[in-house]
CSV table of C-alpha atoms in Angstrom, one decimal:
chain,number,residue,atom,x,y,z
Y,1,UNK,CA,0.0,0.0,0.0
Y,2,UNK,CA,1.3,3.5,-1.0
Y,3,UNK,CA,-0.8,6.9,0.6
Y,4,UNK,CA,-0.3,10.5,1.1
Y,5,UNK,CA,-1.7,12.3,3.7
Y,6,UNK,CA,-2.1,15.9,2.1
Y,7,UNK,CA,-3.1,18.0,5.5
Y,8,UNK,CA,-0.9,21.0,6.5
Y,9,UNK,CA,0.9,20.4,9.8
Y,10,UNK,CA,0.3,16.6,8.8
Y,11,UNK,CA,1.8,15.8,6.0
Y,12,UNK,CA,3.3,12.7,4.9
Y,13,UNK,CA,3.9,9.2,3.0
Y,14,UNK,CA,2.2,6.0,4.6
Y,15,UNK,CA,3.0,2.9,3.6
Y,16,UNK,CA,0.8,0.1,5.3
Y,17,UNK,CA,-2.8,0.3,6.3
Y,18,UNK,CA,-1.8,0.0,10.0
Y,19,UNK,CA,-0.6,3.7,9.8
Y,20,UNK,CA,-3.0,5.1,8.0
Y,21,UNK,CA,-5.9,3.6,10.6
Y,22,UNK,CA,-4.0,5.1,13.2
Y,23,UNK,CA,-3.6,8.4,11.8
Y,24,UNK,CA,-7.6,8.5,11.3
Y,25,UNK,CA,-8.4,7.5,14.7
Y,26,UNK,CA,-5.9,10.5,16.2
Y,27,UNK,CA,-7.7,12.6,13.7
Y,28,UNK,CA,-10.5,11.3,11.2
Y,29,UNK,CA,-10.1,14.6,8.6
Y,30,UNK,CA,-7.3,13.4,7.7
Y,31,UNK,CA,-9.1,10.9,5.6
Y,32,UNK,CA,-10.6,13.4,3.5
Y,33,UNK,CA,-7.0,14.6,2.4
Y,34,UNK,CA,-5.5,11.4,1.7
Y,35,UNK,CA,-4.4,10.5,-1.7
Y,36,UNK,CA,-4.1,6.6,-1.9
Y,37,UNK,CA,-2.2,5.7,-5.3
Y,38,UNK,CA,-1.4,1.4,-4.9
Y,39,UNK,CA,-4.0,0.0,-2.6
Y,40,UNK,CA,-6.0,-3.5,-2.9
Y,41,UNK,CA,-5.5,-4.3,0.4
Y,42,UNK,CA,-7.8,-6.2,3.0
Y,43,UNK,CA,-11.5,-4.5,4.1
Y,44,UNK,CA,-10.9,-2.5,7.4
Y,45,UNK,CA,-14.3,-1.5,9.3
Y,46,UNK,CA,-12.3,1.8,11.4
Y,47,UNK,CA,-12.3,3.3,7.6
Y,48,UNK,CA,-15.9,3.7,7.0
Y,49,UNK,CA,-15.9,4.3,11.0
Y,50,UNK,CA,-13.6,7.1,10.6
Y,51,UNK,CA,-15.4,8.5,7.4
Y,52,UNK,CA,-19.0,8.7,9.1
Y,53,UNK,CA,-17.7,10.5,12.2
Y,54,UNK,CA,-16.5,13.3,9.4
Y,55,UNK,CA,-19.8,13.4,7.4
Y,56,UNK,CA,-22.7,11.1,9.8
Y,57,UNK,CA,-24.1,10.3,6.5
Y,58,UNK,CA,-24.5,7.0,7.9
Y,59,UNK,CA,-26.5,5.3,5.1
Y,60,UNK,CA,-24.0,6.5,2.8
Y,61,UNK,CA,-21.2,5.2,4.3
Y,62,UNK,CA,-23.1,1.9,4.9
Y,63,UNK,CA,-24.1,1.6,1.3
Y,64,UNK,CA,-20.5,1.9,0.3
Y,65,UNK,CA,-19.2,-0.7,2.7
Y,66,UNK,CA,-21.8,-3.5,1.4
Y,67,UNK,CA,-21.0,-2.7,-2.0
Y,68,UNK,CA,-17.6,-3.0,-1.8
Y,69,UNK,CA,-18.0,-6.6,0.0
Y,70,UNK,CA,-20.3,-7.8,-2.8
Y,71,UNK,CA,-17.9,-6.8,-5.6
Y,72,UNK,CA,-15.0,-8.8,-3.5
Y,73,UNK,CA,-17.6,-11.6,-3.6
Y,74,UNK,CA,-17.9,-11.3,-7.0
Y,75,UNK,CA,-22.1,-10.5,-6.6
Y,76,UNK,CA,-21.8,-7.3,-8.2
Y,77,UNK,CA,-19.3,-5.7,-10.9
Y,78,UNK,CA,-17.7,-2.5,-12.4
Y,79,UNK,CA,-21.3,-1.1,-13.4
Y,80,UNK,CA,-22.6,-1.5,-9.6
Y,81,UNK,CA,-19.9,0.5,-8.4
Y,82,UNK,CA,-20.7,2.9,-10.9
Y,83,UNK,CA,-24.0,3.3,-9.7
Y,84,UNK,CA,-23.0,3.5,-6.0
Y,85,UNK,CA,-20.5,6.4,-7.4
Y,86,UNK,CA,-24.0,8.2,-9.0
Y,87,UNK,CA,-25.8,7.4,-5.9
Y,88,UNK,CA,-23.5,8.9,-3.6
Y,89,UNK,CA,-23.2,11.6,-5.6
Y,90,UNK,CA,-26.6,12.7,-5.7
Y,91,UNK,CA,-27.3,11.7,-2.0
Y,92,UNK,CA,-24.2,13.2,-0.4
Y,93,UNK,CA,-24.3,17.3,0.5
Y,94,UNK,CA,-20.4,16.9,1.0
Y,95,UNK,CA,-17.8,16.2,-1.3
Y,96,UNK,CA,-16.1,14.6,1.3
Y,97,UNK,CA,-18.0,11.9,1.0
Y,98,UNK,CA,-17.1,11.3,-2.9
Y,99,UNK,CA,-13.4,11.8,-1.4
Y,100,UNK,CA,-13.9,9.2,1.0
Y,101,UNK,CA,-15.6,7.0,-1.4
Y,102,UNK,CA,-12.8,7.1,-4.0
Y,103,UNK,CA,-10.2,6.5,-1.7
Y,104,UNK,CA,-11.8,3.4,-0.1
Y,105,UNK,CA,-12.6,1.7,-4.0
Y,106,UNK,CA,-8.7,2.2,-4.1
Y,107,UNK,CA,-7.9,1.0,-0.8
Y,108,UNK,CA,-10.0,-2.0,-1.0
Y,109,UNK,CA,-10.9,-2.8,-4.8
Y,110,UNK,CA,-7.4,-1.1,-6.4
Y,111,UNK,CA,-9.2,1.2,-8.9
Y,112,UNK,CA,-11.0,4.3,-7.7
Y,113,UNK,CA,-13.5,7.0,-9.9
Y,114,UNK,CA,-10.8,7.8,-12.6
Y,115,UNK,CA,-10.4,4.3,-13.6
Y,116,UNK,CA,-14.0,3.7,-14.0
Y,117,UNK,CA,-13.9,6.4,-16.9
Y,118,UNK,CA,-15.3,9.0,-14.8
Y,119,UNK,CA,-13.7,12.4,-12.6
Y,120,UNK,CA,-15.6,14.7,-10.3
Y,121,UNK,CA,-14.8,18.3,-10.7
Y,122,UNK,CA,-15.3,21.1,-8.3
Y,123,UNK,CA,-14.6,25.1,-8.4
Y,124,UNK,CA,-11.5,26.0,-6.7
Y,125,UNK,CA,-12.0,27.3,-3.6
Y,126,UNK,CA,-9.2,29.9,-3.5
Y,127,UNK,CA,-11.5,31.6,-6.3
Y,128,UNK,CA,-15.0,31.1,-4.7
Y,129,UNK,CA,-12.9,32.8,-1.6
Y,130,UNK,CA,-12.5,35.9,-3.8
Y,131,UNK,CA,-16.0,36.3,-5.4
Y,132,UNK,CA,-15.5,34.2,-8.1
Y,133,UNK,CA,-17.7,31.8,-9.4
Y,134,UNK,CA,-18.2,29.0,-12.5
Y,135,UNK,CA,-20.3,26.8,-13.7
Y,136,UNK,CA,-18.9,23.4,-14.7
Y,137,UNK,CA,-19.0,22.3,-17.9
Y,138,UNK,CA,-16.3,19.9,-19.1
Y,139,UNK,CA,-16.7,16.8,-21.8
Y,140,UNK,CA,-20.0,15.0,-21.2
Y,141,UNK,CA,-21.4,15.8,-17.8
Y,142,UNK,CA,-23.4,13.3,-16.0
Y,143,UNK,CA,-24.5,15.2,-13.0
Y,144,UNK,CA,-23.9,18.3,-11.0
Y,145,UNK,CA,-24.8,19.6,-7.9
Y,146,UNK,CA,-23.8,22.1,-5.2
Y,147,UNK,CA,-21.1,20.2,-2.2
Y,148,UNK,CA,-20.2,21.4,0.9
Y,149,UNK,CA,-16.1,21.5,1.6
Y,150,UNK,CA,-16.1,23.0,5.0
Y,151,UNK,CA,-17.7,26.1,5.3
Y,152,UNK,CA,-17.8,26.5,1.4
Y,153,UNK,CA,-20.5,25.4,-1.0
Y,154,UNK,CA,-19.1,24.7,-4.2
Y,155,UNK,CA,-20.4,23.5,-7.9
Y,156,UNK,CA,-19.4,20.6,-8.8
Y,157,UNK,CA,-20.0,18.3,-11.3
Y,158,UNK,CA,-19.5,14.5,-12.1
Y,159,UNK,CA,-18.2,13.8,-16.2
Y,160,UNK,CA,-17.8,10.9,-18.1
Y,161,UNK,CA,-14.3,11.1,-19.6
Y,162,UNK,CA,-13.3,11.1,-23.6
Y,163,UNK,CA,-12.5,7.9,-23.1
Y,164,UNK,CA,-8.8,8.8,-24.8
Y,165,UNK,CA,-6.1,6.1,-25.3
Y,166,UNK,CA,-3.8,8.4,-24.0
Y,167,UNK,CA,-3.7,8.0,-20.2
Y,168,UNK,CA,-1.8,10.0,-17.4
Y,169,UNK,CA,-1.8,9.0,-13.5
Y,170,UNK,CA,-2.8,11.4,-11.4
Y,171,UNK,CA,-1.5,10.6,-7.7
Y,172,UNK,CA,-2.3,14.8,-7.2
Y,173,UNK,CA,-6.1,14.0,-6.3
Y,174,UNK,CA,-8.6,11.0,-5.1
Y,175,UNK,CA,-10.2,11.3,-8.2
Y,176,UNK,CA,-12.4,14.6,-7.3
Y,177,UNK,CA,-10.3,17.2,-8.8
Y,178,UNK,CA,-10.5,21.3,-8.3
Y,179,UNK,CA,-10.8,23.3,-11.7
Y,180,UNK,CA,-8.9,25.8,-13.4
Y,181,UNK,CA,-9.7,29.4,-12.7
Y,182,UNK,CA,-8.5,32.7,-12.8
Y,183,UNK,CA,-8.0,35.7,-9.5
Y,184,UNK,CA,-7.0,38.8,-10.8
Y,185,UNK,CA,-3.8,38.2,-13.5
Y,186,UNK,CA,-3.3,34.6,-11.9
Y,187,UNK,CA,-4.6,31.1,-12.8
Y,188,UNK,CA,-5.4,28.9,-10.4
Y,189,UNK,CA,-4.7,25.3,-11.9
Y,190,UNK,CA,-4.1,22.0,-11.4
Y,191,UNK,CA,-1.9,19.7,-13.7
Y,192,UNK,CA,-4.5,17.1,-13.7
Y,193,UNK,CA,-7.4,19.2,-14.8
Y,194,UNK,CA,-4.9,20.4,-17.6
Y,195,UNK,CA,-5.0,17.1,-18.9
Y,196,UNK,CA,-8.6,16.7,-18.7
Y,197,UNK,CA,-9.6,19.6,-20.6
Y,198,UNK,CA,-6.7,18.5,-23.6
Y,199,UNK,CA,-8.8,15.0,-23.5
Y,200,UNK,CA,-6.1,13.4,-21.9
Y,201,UNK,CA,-7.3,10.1,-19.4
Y,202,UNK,CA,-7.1,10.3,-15.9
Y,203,UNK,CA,-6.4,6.9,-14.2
Y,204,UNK,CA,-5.4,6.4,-10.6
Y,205,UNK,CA,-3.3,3.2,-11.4
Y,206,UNK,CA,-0.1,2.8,-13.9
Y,207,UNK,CA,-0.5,0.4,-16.7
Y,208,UNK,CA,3.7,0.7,-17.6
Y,209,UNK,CA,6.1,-0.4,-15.0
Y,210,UNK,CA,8.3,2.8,-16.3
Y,211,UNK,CA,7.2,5.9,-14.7
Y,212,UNK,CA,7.9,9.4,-15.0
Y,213,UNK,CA,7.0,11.5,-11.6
Y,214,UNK,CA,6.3,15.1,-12.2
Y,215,UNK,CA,7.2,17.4,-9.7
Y,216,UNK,CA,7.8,21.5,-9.8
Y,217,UNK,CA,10.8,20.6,-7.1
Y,218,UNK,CA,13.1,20.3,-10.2
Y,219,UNK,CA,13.7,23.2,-13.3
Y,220,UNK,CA,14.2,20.4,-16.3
Y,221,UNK,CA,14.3,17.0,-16.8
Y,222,UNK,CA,13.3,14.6,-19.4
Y,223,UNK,CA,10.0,11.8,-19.9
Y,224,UNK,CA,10.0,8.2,-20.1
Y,225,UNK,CA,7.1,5.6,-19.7
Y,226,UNK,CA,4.0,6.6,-18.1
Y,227,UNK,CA,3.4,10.4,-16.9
Y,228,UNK,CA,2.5,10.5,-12.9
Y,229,UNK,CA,1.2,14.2,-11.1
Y,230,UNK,CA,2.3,14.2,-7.9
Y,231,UNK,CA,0.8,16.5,-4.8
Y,232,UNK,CA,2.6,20.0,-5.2
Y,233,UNK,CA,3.5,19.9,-1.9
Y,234,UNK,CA,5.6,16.7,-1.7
Y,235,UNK,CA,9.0,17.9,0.0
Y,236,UNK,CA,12.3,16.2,-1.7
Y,237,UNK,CA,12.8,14.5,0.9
Y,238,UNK,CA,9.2,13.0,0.9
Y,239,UNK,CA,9.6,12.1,-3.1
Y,240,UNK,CA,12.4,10.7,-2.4
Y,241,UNK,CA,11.0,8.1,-0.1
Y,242,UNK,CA,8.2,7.7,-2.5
Y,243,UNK,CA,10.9,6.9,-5.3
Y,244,UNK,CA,12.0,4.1,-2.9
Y,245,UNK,CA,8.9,3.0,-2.0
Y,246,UNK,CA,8.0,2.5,-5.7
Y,247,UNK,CA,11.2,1.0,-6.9
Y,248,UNK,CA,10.5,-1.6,-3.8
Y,249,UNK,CA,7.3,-2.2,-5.9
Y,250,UNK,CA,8.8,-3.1,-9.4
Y,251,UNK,CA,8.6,0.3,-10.5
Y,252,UNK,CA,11.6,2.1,-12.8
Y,253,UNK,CA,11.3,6.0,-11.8
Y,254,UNK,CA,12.2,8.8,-13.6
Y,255,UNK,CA,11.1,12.5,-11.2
Y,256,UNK,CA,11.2,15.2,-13.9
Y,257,UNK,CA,10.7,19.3,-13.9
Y,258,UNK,CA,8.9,19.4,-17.0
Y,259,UNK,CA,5.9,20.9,-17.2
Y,260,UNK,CA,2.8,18.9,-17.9
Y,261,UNK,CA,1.9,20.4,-21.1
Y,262,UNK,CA,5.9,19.0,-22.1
Y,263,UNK,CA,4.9,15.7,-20.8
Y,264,UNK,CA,1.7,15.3,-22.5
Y,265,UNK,CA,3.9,16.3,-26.0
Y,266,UNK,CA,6.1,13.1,-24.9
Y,267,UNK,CA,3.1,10.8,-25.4
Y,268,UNK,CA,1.6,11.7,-28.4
């Protein structure tokens, strides 16, 4: 198992399921800012405890737990899960709750949204913070709906992806992704939505075993294999272990500079 807890103050690499429990149970909103990129690993019930004390949407978090046992059973498939994404969705006032969703389906199953075809998108908040506002729009939209993400209610909207050959990792999000945007003379972006809007596929697990890590810690650098965003606020020293962590795995790494519009170029 391979994670990233993504909370200021609280940041860091976990690497066994243990650890990541016991960082929920000494504080459960950390959950909704974990990034889990290799998971599969065996159902543990102080998750979806952990999730409902953030949200209490109880039959939500129920729902989730069953379906995820009947797909291990084999009872349902990829198409139930789908519809337990939809469900959620539509049932859920908090995003954290598609968060916490996403990241289980890769804890437990090994895929999460992204590799079902599908991405949830939501306005930045730093723009929302400054009066500005946007209505999602972005390939073919399923659904949309207004989330809570702390005190902030935000658009959002669930898409079904081009369905592109082409195929980038993002490690940068759980599969719910912020969207461009622009305060004053600055854009807000993320790489991952980059891609998305050049009809790039977002997947949440690598299909090479050669991997290119992209990272703004370094000015240049070169491609190789598959392209991987990582968090922007991975330290060296955390990439580092994550390099060694992934290596332990069977992975060849390559951590670039590049930008990810010169990385897309690379796999065209």
């Amino acid at each position: 198992m391979l994670s990233y807890i993504d909370y200021p103050g609280d940041r860091k690499i976990v690497t066994n399921l243990a650890e990541l429990i016991s960082e929920y149970k000494l504080f459960p909103g950390a959950l909704a800012s974990t990034i889990v990129m290799i998971g599969r690993v065996e159902v543990n019930d102080d998750y979806f405890k952990a999730w409902v004390s953030i949200t209490g949407n109880r039959r939500i978090v129920e729902n989730a737990y069953g379906e995820i046992w009947s797909y291990i059973k084999g009872v349902s498939g990829d198409s139930d899960i789908v519809s337990l994404i939809m469900r959620t969705y539509e049932e859920s006032s908090d995003l954290t709750d598609i968060i916490a969703l996403s990241n289980a389906l890769k804890l437990f199953l090994g895929f999460n949204i992204y590799d079902l075809g599908l991405a949830v998108i939501y306005e930045n908040p730093m723009v929302v913070l400054n009066g500005g506002r946007v209505e999602l729009r972005r390939g073919k939209t399923l659904l949309t709906k207004m989330h809570l993400m702390g005190d902030l209610k935000l658009n959002t909207a669930l898409i079904l992806q081009s369905g592109s050959s082409k195929k980038v990792v993002d490690w940068g999000n759980p599969g719910v992704l912020p969207a461009s945007n622009v305060i004053g003379d600055e854009t807000i972006s993320d790489p991952a939505y980059t891609a998305l809007t050049l009809n790039m596929g977002l997947v949440s697990s690598p299909s090479s075993s050669e991997l290119t890590l992209l990272t703004p810690q370094l000015s240049t650098g070169t491609c190789m294999g598959q392209i991987v965003i990582l968090p922007l606020t991975l330290t060296s020293d955390m990439i580092k272990r994550l390099v060694d962590e992934l290596r332990n795995q069977g992975f060849t790494t390559n951590v670039a500079g590049i930008s990810i519009m010169d990385a897309i170029e690379c796999i065209k």
